[in-house]
GROMACS .gro file of C-alpha atoms in nm:
model
  297
    1MET     CA    1   1.238   1.495   0.497
    2PRO     CA    2   1.392   1.363   0.172
    3MET     CA    3   1.578   1.066   0.329
    4LYS     CA    4   1.271   0.923   0.504
    5PRO     CA    5   1.033   0.661   0.351
    6VAL     CA    6   0.742   0.907   0.392
    7LYS     CA    7   0.894   1.231   0.266
    8ARG     CA    8   0.595   1.459   0.314
    9GLY     CA    9   0.331   1.471   0.580
   10ILE     CA   10   0.265   1.586   0.935
   11LYS     CA   11   0.568   1.544   1.161
   12ILE     CA   12   0.500   1.431   1.518
   13TRP     CA   13   0.783   1.417   1.772
   14GLN     CA   14   0.733   1.146   2.035
   15ARG     CA   15   0.892   1.029   2.360
   16CYS     CA   16   0.823   0.658   2.405
   17ASP     CA   17   0.907   0.372   2.637
   18SER     CA   18   1.192   0.159   2.504
   19LYS     CA   19   1.031  -0.177   2.595
   20THR     CA   20   0.660  -0.138   2.527
   21GLY     CA   21   0.641   0.157   2.286
   22TYR     CA   22   0.406   0.346   2.523
   23VAL     CA   23   0.388   0.711   2.416
   24TYR     CA   24   0.460   0.938   2.713
   25ASP     CA   25   0.457   1.270   2.532
   26MET     CA   26   0.433   1.408   2.180
   27SER     CA   27   0.455   1.735   1.995
   28ILE     CA   28   0.331   1.822   1.647
   29TYR     CA   29   0.576   2.014   1.432
   30SER     CA   30   0.405   2.332   1.315
   31GLY     CA   31   0.679   2.492   1.107
   32LYS     CA   32   0.962   2.732   1.165
   33GLU     CA   33   0.948   2.913   1.496
   34THR     CA   34   0.923   3.290   1.495
   35GLY     CA   35   1.117   3.525   1.716
   36GLU     CA   36   1.444   3.451   1.892
   37VAL     CA   37   1.524   3.079   1.924
   38GLN     CA   38   1.812   2.903   2.095
   39GLY     CA   39   1.985   2.588   1.980
   40THR     CA   40   1.900   2.358   1.693
   41LEU     CA   41   1.555   2.219   1.620
   42GLY     CA   42   1.657   1.881   1.759
   43GLU     CA   43   1.779   2.036   2.085
   44ARG     CA   44   1.455   2.229   2.131
   45VAL     CA   45   1.244   1.919   2.065
   46VAL     CA   46   1.434   1.711   2.322
   47SER     CA   47   1.418   1.991   2.579
   48LYS     CA   48   1.043   2.029   2.533
   49LEU     CA   49   0.963   1.657   2.551
   50THR     CA   50   1.174   1.609   2.864
   51GLU     CA   51   0.988   1.879   3.056
   52THR     CA   52   0.710   1.631   3.140
   53ILE     CA   53   0.940   1.358   3.280
   54ARG     CA   54   0.844   1.294   3.642
   55GLY     CA   55   1.094   1.037   3.763
   56LYS     CA   56   1.469   1.075   3.789
   57ASP     CA   57   1.573   0.719   3.699
   58VAL     CA   58   1.532   0.784   3.327
   59MET     CA   59   1.782   0.743   3.046
   60LEU     CA   60   1.725   0.892   2.702
   61ALA     CA   61   1.830   0.769   2.358
   62PHE     CA   62   1.785   0.953   2.030
   63ASP     CA   63   1.925   0.951   1.678
   64ARG     CA   64   2.166   1.186   1.506
   65PHE     CA   65   1.899   1.441   1.411
   66PHE     CA   66   1.878   1.546   1.777
   67THR     CA   67   2.226   1.470   1.912
   68SER     CA   68   2.479   1.745   1.972
   69VAL     CA   69   2.758   1.813   2.221
   70HIS     CA   70   2.571   2.115   2.358
   71LEU     CA   71   2.259   1.904   2.421
   72MET     CA   72   2.457   1.635   2.603
   73GLU     CA   73   2.622   1.892   2.827
   74THR     CA   74   2.304   2.082   2.915
   75LEU     CA   75   2.056   1.793   2.940
   76LYS     CA   76   1.947   1.706   3.295
   77PHE     CA   77   1.917   1.334   3.222
   78PRO     CA   78   2.161   1.060   3.121
   79ALA     CA   79   2.152   1.030   2.744
   80VAL     CA   80   2.314   0.857   2.450
   81GLY     CA   81   2.273   0.912   2.079
   82THR     CA   82   2.433   0.869   1.739
   83CYS     CA   83   2.599   1.179   1.600
   84ILE     CA   84   2.714   1.340   1.277
   85LYS     CA   85   3.090   1.387   1.280
   86THR     CA   86   3.067   1.731   1.118
   87ARG     CA   87   2.836   1.871   1.387
   88LYS     CA   88   2.957   2.166   1.592
   89ASP     CA   89   3.199   2.092   1.881
   90VAL     CA   90   3.225   1.720   1.797
   91PRO     CA   91   3.584   1.605   1.867
   92ASN     CA   92   3.801   1.568   1.560
   93PHE     CA   93   3.942   1.219   1.513
   94THR     CA   94   4.266   1.213   1.318
   95THR     CA   95   4.329   0.839   1.283
   96LYS     CA   96   4.148   0.618   1.034
   97LEU     CA   97   3.978   0.296   1.141
   98SER     CA   98   4.067   0.017   0.900
   99LYS     CA   99   3.953  -0.307   1.066
  100ARG     CA  100   3.603  -0.408   1.170
  101GLY     CA  101   3.565  -0.386   1.547
  102GLU     CA  102   3.822  -0.110   1.592
  103ALA     CA  103   3.716   0.186   1.807
  104GLU     CA  104   3.845   0.516   1.938
  105PHE     CA  105   3.735   0.737   2.227
  106LEU     CA  106   3.763   1.109   2.296
  107VAL     CA  107   3.622   1.301   2.594
  108THR     CA  108   3.535   1.671   2.597
  109LYS     CA  109   3.646   1.899   2.879
  110ASN     CA  110   3.293   1.884   3.024
  111GLY     CA  111   3.290   1.503   3.039
  112THR     CA  112   3.090   1.412   2.728
  113MET     CA  113   3.232   1.098   2.571
  114CYS     CA  114   3.253   1.056   2.196
  115ALA     CA  115   3.304   0.703   2.065
  116ARG     CA  116   3.384   0.602   1.710
  117TRP     CA  117   3.346   0.238   1.603
  118LEU     CA  118   3.385   0.060   1.272
  119ASP     CA  119   3.110  -0.195   1.203
  120SER     CA  120   3.005  -0.254   0.842
  121LYS     CA  121   3.046   0.124   0.830
  122GLU     CA  122   3.166   0.383   1.078
  123VAL     CA  123   2.938   0.474   1.369
  124MET     CA  124   2.982   0.775   1.597
  125MET     CA  125   2.815   0.803   1.937
  126LEU     CA  126   2.788   1.072   2.205
  127SER     CA  127   2.710   0.990   2.568
  128ASN     CA  128   2.709   1.182   2.895
  129CYS     CA  129   2.678   0.870   3.113
  130HIS     CA  130   2.912   0.603   2.972
  131GLU     CA  131   3.280   0.536   3.015
  132ALA     CA  132   3.534   0.446   2.750
  133LYS     CA  133   3.487   0.071   2.791
  134TYR     CA  134   3.420  -0.223   2.562
  135ALA     CA  135   3.150  -0.490   2.542
  136LYS     CA  136   3.124  -0.806   2.331
  137VAL     CA  137   2.877  -0.818   2.041
  138ASN     CA  138   2.805  -1.068   1.763
  139ARG     CA  139   2.806  -0.960   1.402
  140THR     CA  140   2.732  -1.147   1.080
  141ILE     CA  141   3.019  -1.164   0.834
  142LYS     CA  142   3.017  -1.222   0.458
  143ASP     CA  143   2.992  -1.602   0.468
  144GLY     CA  144   2.680  -1.583   0.690
  145SER     CA  145   2.844  -1.693   1.014
  146LYS     CA  146   2.865  -1.480   1.327
  147ASN     CA  147   3.184  -1.350   1.481
  148GLU     CA  148   3.241  -1.178   1.812
  149PHE     CA  149   3.373  -0.822   1.807
  150GLU     CA  150   3.455  -0.562   2.067
  151CYS     CA  151   3.216  -0.268   2.076
  152PRO     CA  152   3.199   0.048   2.290
  153VAL     CA  153   2.954   0.004   2.579
  154ALA     CA  154   2.762   0.317   2.473
  155ILE     CA  155   2.695   0.178   2.125
  156GLU     CA  156   2.600  -0.166   2.259
  157PHE     CA  157   2.354  -0.004   2.503
  158TYR     CA  158   2.208   0.221   2.232
  159ASN     CA  159   2.141  -0.074   2.000
  160LYS     CA  160   1.951  -0.253   2.277
  161ILE     CA  161   1.704   0.022   2.360
  162ILE     CA  162   1.661   0.220   2.040
  163GLY     CA  163   1.353   0.156   1.830
  164ASP     CA  164   1.082   0.259   2.077
  165VAL     CA  165   0.937   0.527   1.850
  166ASP     CA  166   0.944   0.288   1.553
  167LEU     CA  167   0.761   0.029   1.766
  168ALA     CA  168   0.494   0.283   1.862
  169ASP     CA  169   0.447   0.389   1.498
  170GLN     CA  170   0.424   0.025   1.388
  171MET     CA  171   0.146  -0.056   1.636
  172VAL     CA  172  -0.049   0.260   1.555
  173ASN     CA  173  -0.025   0.201   1.180
  174VAL     CA  174  -0.167  -0.153   1.198
  175TYR     CA  175  -0.528  -0.032   1.211
  176GLU     CA  176  -0.478   0.334   1.130
  177LEU     CA  177  -0.752   0.506   0.930
  178ASP     CA  178  -0.561   0.697   0.667
  179ARG     CA  179  -0.699   0.803   0.330
  180LYS     CA  180  -0.551   1.043   0.078
  181SER     CA  181  -0.881   1.229   0.064
  182CYS     CA  182  -0.874   1.304   0.437
  183LYS     CA  183  -0.830   1.660   0.552
  184TRP     CA  184  -0.508   1.722   0.745
  185TRP     CA  185  -0.689   1.774   1.073
  186LYS     CA  186  -0.866   1.438   1.027
  187LYS     CA  187  -0.530   1.267   0.988
  188VAL     CA  188  -0.411   1.428   1.312
  189PHE     CA  189  -0.732   1.334   1.494
  190PHE     CA  190  -0.725   0.967   1.392
  191ARG     CA  191  -0.353   0.950   1.466
  192LEU     CA  192  -0.407   1.082   1.818
  193LEU     CA  193  -0.708   0.853   1.862
  194MET     CA  194  -0.513   0.541   1.764
  195SER     CA  195  -0.220   0.648   1.984
  196ALA     CA  196  -0.459   0.671   2.279
  197VAL     CA  197  -0.605   0.329   2.195
  198VAL     CA  198  -0.261   0.167   2.169
  199ASN     CA  199  -0.154   0.328   2.497
  200SER     CA  200  -0.467   0.190   2.663
  201TRP     CA  201  -0.395  -0.155   2.521
  202ILE     CA  202  -0.037  -0.147   2.652
  203ALA     CA  203  -0.154  -0.036   2.998
  204TYR     CA  204  -0.424  -0.308   2.999
  205CYS     CA  205  -0.171  -0.580   2.914
  206GLU     CA  206   0.068  -0.456   3.183
  207LEU     CA  207  -0.203  -0.455   3.450
  208LYS     CA  208  -0.338  -0.798   3.353
  209HIS     CA  209   0.015  -0.945   3.318
  210ARG     CA  210  -0.087  -1.105   2.989
  211LYS     CA  211  -0.073  -0.984   2.632
  212ILE     CA  212  -0.377  -1.003   2.407
  213PRO     CA  213  -0.389  -0.919   2.034
  214LEU     CA  214  -0.451  -0.552   1.963
  215LEU     CA  215  -0.758  -0.637   1.752
  216ASP     CA  216  -0.914  -0.828   2.044
  217PHE     CA  217  -0.884  -0.507   2.245
  218ILE     CA  218  -1.009  -0.267   1.977
  219VAL     CA  219  -1.330  -0.454   1.886
  220PRO     CA  220  -1.481  -0.466   2.241
  221LEU     CA  221  -1.373  -0.105   2.290
  222ALA     CA  222  -1.556   0.002   1.972
  223GLU     CA  223  -1.864  -0.197   2.074
  224ALA     CA  224  -1.868  -0.034   2.418
  225LEU     CA  225  -1.833   0.316   2.272
  226MET     CA  226  -2.107   0.258   2.014
  227THR     CA  227  -2.339   0.111   2.276
  228SER     CA  228  -2.279   0.411   2.498
  229GLY     CA  229  -2.358   0.643   2.209
  230LYS     CA  230  -2.675   0.449   2.130
  231PHE     CA  231  -2.823   0.495   2.477
  232ASN     CA  232  -2.714   0.858   2.501
  233ALA     CA  233  -2.849   0.961   2.159
  234GLN     CA  234  -3.151   1.185   2.182
  235TYR     CA  235  -3.362   1.343   1.915
  236GLN     CA  236  -3.553   1.638   2.053
  237ARG     CA  237  -3.824   1.798   1.845
  238ARG     CA  238  -4.183   1.898   1.885
  239ARG     CA  239  -4.401   1.590   1.875
  240GLY     CA  240  -4.646   1.570   1.589
  241THR     CA  241  -4.986   1.410   1.583
  242GLY     CA  242  -4.904   1.159   1.309
  243ARG     CA  243  -4.677   0.858   1.283
  244PRO     CA  244  -4.306   0.935   1.343
  245SER     CA  245  -4.101   0.942   1.024
  246LYS     CA  246  -3.834   0.687   0.939
  247ALA     CA  247  -3.569   0.958   0.953
  248SER     CA  248  -3.649   1.043   1.314
  249ARG     CA  249  -3.645   0.677   1.419
  250SER     CA  250  -3.312   0.616   1.246
  251LEU     CA  251  -3.146   0.879   1.462
  252PHE     CA  252  -3.184   0.645   1.760
  253ASN     CA  253  -3.008   0.356   1.584
  254VAL     CA  254  -2.658   0.465   1.684
  255GLY     CA  255  -2.441   0.154   1.715
  256ASP     CA  256  -2.661  -0.079   1.510
  257HIS     CA  257  -2.422  -0.088   1.215
  258LEU     CA  258  -2.122  -0.267   1.361
  259PRO     CA  259  -1.982  -0.526   1.115
  260VAL     CA  260  -2.039  -0.888   1.220
  261ALA     CA  261  -1.822  -1.177   1.098
  262THR     CA  262  -2.002  -1.455   0.908
  263ASN     CA  263  -1.904  -1.809   0.810
  264THR     CA  264  -1.955  -1.747   0.438
  265ARG     CA  265  -1.873  -1.465   0.201
  266ARG     CA  266  -2.169  -1.256   0.082
  267ARG     CA  267  -2.233  -1.014  -0.200
  268CYS     CA  268  -2.379  -0.670  -0.145
  269GLN     CA  269  -2.720  -0.626  -0.309
  270SER     CA  270  -2.648  -0.266  -0.400
  271LEU     CA  271  -2.341  -0.378  -0.601
  272GLY     CA  272  -2.506  -0.679  -0.770
  273HIS     CA  273  -2.506  -0.507  -1.109
  274LEU     CA  274  -2.128  -0.536  -1.142
  275GLU     CA  275  -1.970  -0.779  -1.387
  276ALA     CA  276  -1.846  -1.121  -1.274
  277ARG     CA  277  -1.483  -1.010  -1.294
  278ASP     CA  278  -1.554  -0.740  -1.036
  279MET     CA  279  -1.740  -0.966  -0.792
  280GLU     CA  280  -1.426  -1.056  -0.599
  281SER     CA  281  -1.396  -0.697  -0.484
  282VAL     CA  282  -1.753  -0.674  -0.353
  283GLN     CA  283  -1.767  -1.005  -0.165
  284ASN     CA  284  -1.716  -0.959   0.205
  285PRO     CA  285  -1.695  -1.201   0.501
  286TYR     CA  286  -1.860  -0.933   0.718
  287ARG     CA  287  -2.215  -0.809   0.717
  288ASP     CA  288  -2.402  -0.521   0.875
  289LEU     CA  289  -2.657  -0.580   1.148
  290LYS     CA  290  -2.905  -0.330   1.002
  291PRO     CA  291  -3.025  -0.314   0.735
  292GLU     CA  292  -2.996  -0.656   0.570
  293THR     CA  293  -2.820  -0.553   0.251
  294PHE     CA  294  -2.622  -0.874   0.188
  295GLU     CA  295  -2.726  -1.198   0.023
  296TYR     CA  296  -2.542  -1.527  -0.017
  297ALA     CA  297  -2.315  -1.537  -0.320
   0.00000   0.00000   0.00000
């Protein structure tokens, strides 16, 4: 997508909670669909992700890539979304908005409301659950002060709840393992893994009624998983008469290489041959439990 910060990559569609960023459902885009398809790509994505909604007291919000008049009229849930004015069946506004805070409403014959509002630039919104009413919002003007303007209720509501997917992406990307050398399936795996971890963290904070840092949740989780793998690791082979080799014993050391924070920075012995100007890059405040490969700098 040429207008996005990351123009190339694996596209994942997500349905998230507007307050916490909890990912309810996701779908990986796998290219152009074959055979007979109905509607636009955005309409098909929304229809697919809403199939798993269990409750009825749900309201959806999405951006202009997905929004269309046909989607608003066929969707089974209340929804609101920004829209492109040139999209099919969007009402044609004839008047021009000239003053900030001005708005105009049109309603289709099936009850879908289209609102147009002039902020710093013109915004168009479609909604199947809002009326043509106004709310008060504060906006910053050129001198830095804030003024109160009238705004369509649909746009004011949209600005309050939008950003859930961005919040989910932000939390996942904090500790995401992403390298350019990774295979594509590794990127997908680690993305799904971190999404599951973040979802678990959100659920934990909700149940405990207190929020802890994400890192304080990930570290004990990693320790528990590595400890579980250590006790479950088995190396089955025919026993010999001599002393067991170092290789066979090392297979039981699953979980012994978790980094441990230290009070001082140390230098890796295996990188001690580097020049002084490169030492900053090899000093590390963490050390490995086994083997002892660090010495004090």
